[in-house]
Amino acid sequence: MKRACSLQTKSMRRITCEFHVANEKQKHNHMKAIVISIMALFATISLNAQNGIETALKAIEENNQTLKALRETAESQKLENKTGIYLTNPEVGFNYLWGNPVDIGNRTDFSIVQTFDIPTITGKKSKIANERNGLVEWQYKAERMHLLLEAKQYCIELIYFNALKKELQIRLQHAETIATGYQNRLNSGDANILEYNKAQLSLSAIKGELSGIEVERNALLSQLKRLNGGMDLSMDEANFNQNQPLLNFDEWYVQAEQKNPILAYIKQEVVVSQKQVSLNKAMSLPTFSAGYMSEKVVGQNFQGLTVGVSVPLWENKNRVKQANAAVIAAQSRETDSKQQFYNQLQIQYNRAVGLKNIAEAYRQSLTTANSTVLLKKALDSGEISLLDYMVELGLYYNMVNRTLEAERDYQKALAELSAVEL
């Protein structure tokens, strides 16, 4: 090829040289555009991602079949808690007795009796039913929080892969430009087959990465579709919301403790247990009954009021002791849960702060230590080989990938911290 090139006329060599200069200038300008686009990817502070996530979560909450089933189950449980808290059914009795001998006549009895107890009259059963309904509601909110957190994590992963896809598409354009340039240089005898193969391998690697990313994106979209009741849910955002201030831990914990449905459930358990003690004490009081009764025989008629008392001597034995023990157990669970929640939240908070610092440091490095333009100039001038250029450029690409990963991990950690706000 070199020998053939040397046989060209001066005019042909001049045309070829001008072609290479124009081609290299075009690649240089294209490389500058790529660098500007890459930096804009991290410099942009946008709320589109946050709005996209909120829209997705709202749709999932409306369409998710699991949440609908949980809501219906909760309503059913509330009705069950309200069952059996009212007065017992009145009892109506009628007796018709034949006399023997016949001349004494027949006897007819009629009675209606209502039984009632102290807890029903004072409303203790109704009050504890309302408190138990509070437990049901907090349990539903906890299940809802876990499901929406799962959905939010999928959204964050999807935004990460969207950003990575956008970045790789820029790299693909660059790799195609390099591959085309070396194809032309190979045809003109200005490059060898080894350099051409390196450019083609780099292009193939990026295409493979893009295909892998598309597989991951489709899997995440399928997960969101599953959570959205089988309906497609799209999200094209490729930038995370960077304008999210991280409060100090004490302020964060106060807010999280007040809103966390799991802690609220455990706290409600203590209230229910305490009211159960009061109810069981009232259940140890006598049960009363009152009603009307009449008796008719030949030539005689008796009617009047009937009153009864049932003393619970054995039926409610140990109920108060059991209720007091349940209160102690619920209080112990509350203390333990608060301590566990505090420690777990502190771990998550410290991790989020660390990931936030890492992401910011990576992003700053991309701004201050970017030498891609200089590398392209060195390659064009022949100061470095294509292999050296690809190795050095690979370091920059690796930093971009690490920045995206750190940003994703920070957003996922932040999502766990703010799950109570879902």
Short mmCIF file of C-alpha atoms in Angstrom, two decimals, residues 55-247:
data_model
loop_
_atom_site.label_atom_id
_atom_site.label_comp_id
_atom_site.label_asym_id
_atom_site.label_seq_id
_atom_site.Cartn_x
_atom_site.Cartn_y
_atom_site.Cartn_z
CA THR A 55 -45.89 10.58 38.18
CA ALA A 56 -44.92 6.91 37.98
CA LEU A 57 -45.57 6.33 41.68
CA LYS A 58 -48.95 8.02 41.44
CA ALA A 59 -49.94 5.77 38.54
CA ILE A 60 -48.75 2.67 40.37
CA GLU A 61 -50.69 3.59 43.49
CA GLU A 62 -53.85 3.91 41.40
CA ASN A 63 -53.38 0.77 39.30
CA ASN A 64 -51.49 -1.70 41.51
CA GLN A 65 -53.65 -4.75 42.21
CA THR A 66 -51.77 -5.65 45.37
CA LEU A 67 -52.57 -2.29 46.93
CA LYS A 68 -56.20 -2.67 45.92
CA ALA A 69 -56.33 -6.10 47.55
CA LEU A 70 -54.64 -4.75 50.68
CA ARG A 71 -57.12 -1.87 50.82
CA GLU A 72 -60.09 -4.24 50.53
CA THR A 73 -58.58 -6.55 53.12
CA ALA A 74 -58.12 -3.62 55.48
CA GLU A 75 -61.74 -2.57 55.08
CA SER A 76 -62.86 -6.13 55.72
CA GLN A 77 -60.70 -6.30 58.85
CA LYS A 78 -62.16 -3.02 60.10
CA LEU A 79 -65.69 -4.40 59.74
CA GLU A 80 -64.60 -7.55 61.58
CA ASN A 81 -63.26 -5.44 64.43
CA LYS A 82 -66.64 -3.75 64.64
CA THR A 83 -68.41 -7.11 64.87
CA GLY A 84 -69.58 -8.42 68.25
CA ILE A 85 -69.30 -5.11 70.11
CA TYR A 86 -73.00 -4.40 70.46
CA LEU A 87 -75.72 -5.76 72.75
CA THR A 88 -76.55 -9.42 72.42
CA ASN A 89 -79.75 -10.31 70.64
CA PRO A 90 -82.90 -10.17 72.75
CA GLU A 91 -84.31 -13.58 73.68
CA VAL A 92 -88.03 -14.24 73.11
CA GLY A 93 -89.64 -17.31 74.67
CA PHE A 94 -93.09 -18.89 74.27
CA ASN A 95 -94.39 -21.97 76.11
CA TYR A 96 -97.69 -23.80 75.57
CA LEU A 97 -98.23 -26.55 78.14
CA TRP A 98 -101.10 -29.06 78.14
CA GLY A 99 -102.64 -29.78 81.52
CA ASN A 100 -103.17 -33.23 82.95
CA PRO A 101 -105.79 -34.00 84.02
CA VAL A 102 -107.58 -32.14 81.25
CA ASP A 103 -109.95 -30.31 83.56
CA ILE A 104 -107.14 -28.14 84.98
CA GLY A 105 -106.71 -26.50 81.54
CA ASN A 106 -103.61 -25.43 79.58
CA ARG A 107 -100.80 -23.00 80.49
CA THR A 108 -99.33 -20.32 78.21
CA ASP A 109 -96.04 -18.53 78.96
CA PHE A 110 -94.47 -15.62 77.07
CA SER A 111 -91.18 -13.81 77.83
CA ILE A 112 -88.74 -11.35 76.24
CA VAL A 113 -85.33 -10.77 77.85
CA GLN A 114 -82.40 -8.49 76.96
CA THR A 115 -78.91 -9.21 78.33
CA PHE A 116 -76.32 -6.46 78.62
CA ASP A 117 -72.90 -6.01 80.16
CA ILE A 118 -70.97 -3.07 81.55
CA PRO A 119 -68.35 -2.82 78.72
CA THR A 120 -71.07 -2.55 76.08
CA ILE A 121 -72.94 0.13 77.97
CA THR A 122 -69.81 2.23 78.60
CA GLY A 123 -68.64 1.86 75.00
CA LYS A 124 -65.35 0.15 75.89
CA LYS A 125 -65.77 -2.48 73.17
CA SER A 126 -66.45 0.20 70.56
CA LYS A 127 -63.42 2.23 71.64
CA ILE A 128 -61.04 -0.70 71.44
CA ALA A 129 -62.49 -1.63 68.05
CA ASN A 130 -61.63 1.87 66.81
CA GLU A 131 -58.07 1.50 68.12
CA ARG A 132 -57.73 -1.85 66.38
CA ASN A 133 -58.93 -0.24 63.17
CA GLY A 134 -56.06 2.20 63.65
CA LEU A 135 -53.70 -0.78 63.67
CA VAL A 136 -55.21 -2.02 60.41
CA GLU A 137 -54.71 1.37 58.79
CA TRP A 138 -51.08 1.64 59.89
CA GLN A 139 -50.41 -1.87 58.62
CA TYR A 140 -51.84 -0.92 55.22
CA LYS A 141 -49.67 2.20 55.13
CA ALA A 142 -46.57 0.14 55.93
CA GLU A 143 -47.33 -2.29 53.08
CA ARG A 144 -47.99 0.64 50.76
CA MET A 145 -44.68 2.25 51.74
CA HIS A 146 -42.71 -0.92 50.98
CA LEU A 147 -44.39 -1.37 47.59
CA LEU A 148 -43.89 2.24 46.50
CA LEU A 149 -40.27 2.12 47.69
CA GLU A 150 -39.73 -0.92 45.48
CA ALA A 151 -41.23 0.98 42.56
CA LYS A 152 -39.08 4.04 43.26
CA GLN A 153 -35.93 1.92 43.30
CA TYR A 154 -36.86 0.56 39.87
CA CYS A 155 -37.39 4.13 38.63
CA ILE A 156 -33.96 5.17 39.90
CA GLU A 157 -32.34 2.18 38.19
CA LEU A 158 -34.18 3.07 34.98
CA ILE A 159 -32.96 6.68 35.09
CA TYR A 160 -29.42 5.37 35.62
CA PHE A 161 -29.62 3.12 32.58
CA ASN A 162 -31.20 5.94 30.55
CA ALA A 163 -28.23 8.16 31.45
CA LEU A 164 -25.78 5.38 30.66
CA LYS A 165 -27.52 4.73 27.34
CA LYS A 166 -27.30 8.43 26.48
CA GLU A 167 -23.62 8.44 27.36
CA LEU A 168 -22.91 5.32 25.29
CA GLN A 169 -24.74 6.75 22.31
CA ILE A 170 -22.28 9.65 22.42
CA ARG A 171 -19.40 7.20 22.65
CA LEU A 172 -20.88 5.23 19.76
CA GLN A 173 -20.84 8.32 17.54
CA HIS A 174 -17.23 8.93 18.48
CA ALA A 175 -16.24 5.29 17.89
CA GLU A 176 -17.98 5.29 14.51
CA THR A 177 -16.10 8.45 13.52
CA ILE A 178 -12.78 6.87 14.56
CA ALA A 179 -13.62 3.60 12.80
CA THR A 180 -14.60 5.42 9.59
CA GLY A 181 -11.46 7.51 9.72
CA TYR A 182 -9.22 4.48 10.08
CA GLN A 183 -11.13 2.71 7.31
CA ASN A 184 -10.30 5.62 5.02
CA ARG A 185 -6.71 5.72 6.25
CA LEU A 186 -6.36 1.99 5.65
CA ASN A 187 -7.71 2.39 2.14
CA SER A 188 -5.28 5.21 1.46
CA GLY A 189 -2.34 3.35 2.99
CA ASP A 190 -1.94 5.76 5.92
CA ALA A 191 -2.81 3.15 8.58
CA ASN A 192 -2.21 -0.54 9.10
CA ILE A 193 -4.65 -3.35 9.66
CA LEU A 194 -3.85 -3.59 13.38
CA GLU A 195 -4.98 -0.02 14.04
CA TYR A 196 -8.08 -0.58 11.94
CA ASN A 197 -8.95 -3.72 13.93
CA LYS A 198 -8.54 -1.85 17.23
CA ALA A 199 -10.97 0.81 16.07
CA GLN A 200 -13.46 -1.85 14.97
CA LEU A 201 -13.15 -3.73 18.28
CA SER A 202 -13.79 -0.55 20.22
CA LEU A 203 -16.90 0.09 18.11
CA SER A 204 -18.15 -3.47 18.63
CA ALA A 205 -17.61 -3.24 22.40
CA ILE A 206 -19.73 -0.10 22.66
CA LYS A 207 -22.47 -1.67 20.56
CA GLY A 208 -22.43 -4.67 22.88
CA GLU A 209 -22.72 -2.45 25.94
CA LEU A 210 -25.67 -0.65 24.39
CA SER A 211 -27.41 -3.95 23.72
CA GLY A 212 -26.85 -5.02 27.34
CA ILE A 213 -28.25 -1.74 28.62
CA GLU A 214 -31.35 -2.16 26.48
CA VAL A 215 -31.90 -5.59 28.02
CA GLU A 216 -31.68 -4.12 31.52
CA ARG A 217 -34.02 -1.25 30.61
CA ASN A 218 -36.62 -3.63 29.25
CA ALA A 219 -36.43 -5.72 32.42
CA LEU A 220 -36.99 -2.63 34.58
CA LEU A 221 -39.88 -1.48 32.40
CA SER A 222 -41.41 -4.94 32.80
CA GLN A 223 -41.11 -4.65 36.58
CA LEU A 224 -42.81 -1.26 36.52
CA LYS A 225 -45.52 -2.67 34.26
CA ARG A 226 -46.09 -5.47 36.77
CA LEU A 227 -46.45 -2.98 39.60
CA ASN A 228 -48.68 -0.75 37.45
CA GLY A 229 -51.39 -3.37 37.10
CA GLY A 230 -50.12 -4.72 33.78
CA MET A 231 -50.17 -1.32 32.04
CA ASP A 232 -47.07 0.04 30.32
CA LEU A 233 -45.19 2.76 32.11
CA SER A 234 -42.48 4.75 30.33
CA MET A 235 -39.74 6.97 31.73
CA ASP A 236 -37.19 8.67 29.50
CA GLU A 237 -35.52 10.91 32.10
CA ALA A 238 -31.74 10.60 32.14
CA ASN A 239 -30.80 13.11 34.85
CA PHE A 240 -31.16 12.79 38.59
CA ASN A 241 -32.48 15.66 40.66
CA GLN A 242 -29.36 17.15 42.25
CA ASN A 243 -31.18 19.85 44.20
CA GLN A 244 -32.13 17.69 47.17
CA PRO A 245 -30.76 19.06 50.46
CA LEU A 246 -29.80 16.49 53.06
CA LEU A 247 -30.85 17.57 56.55
#
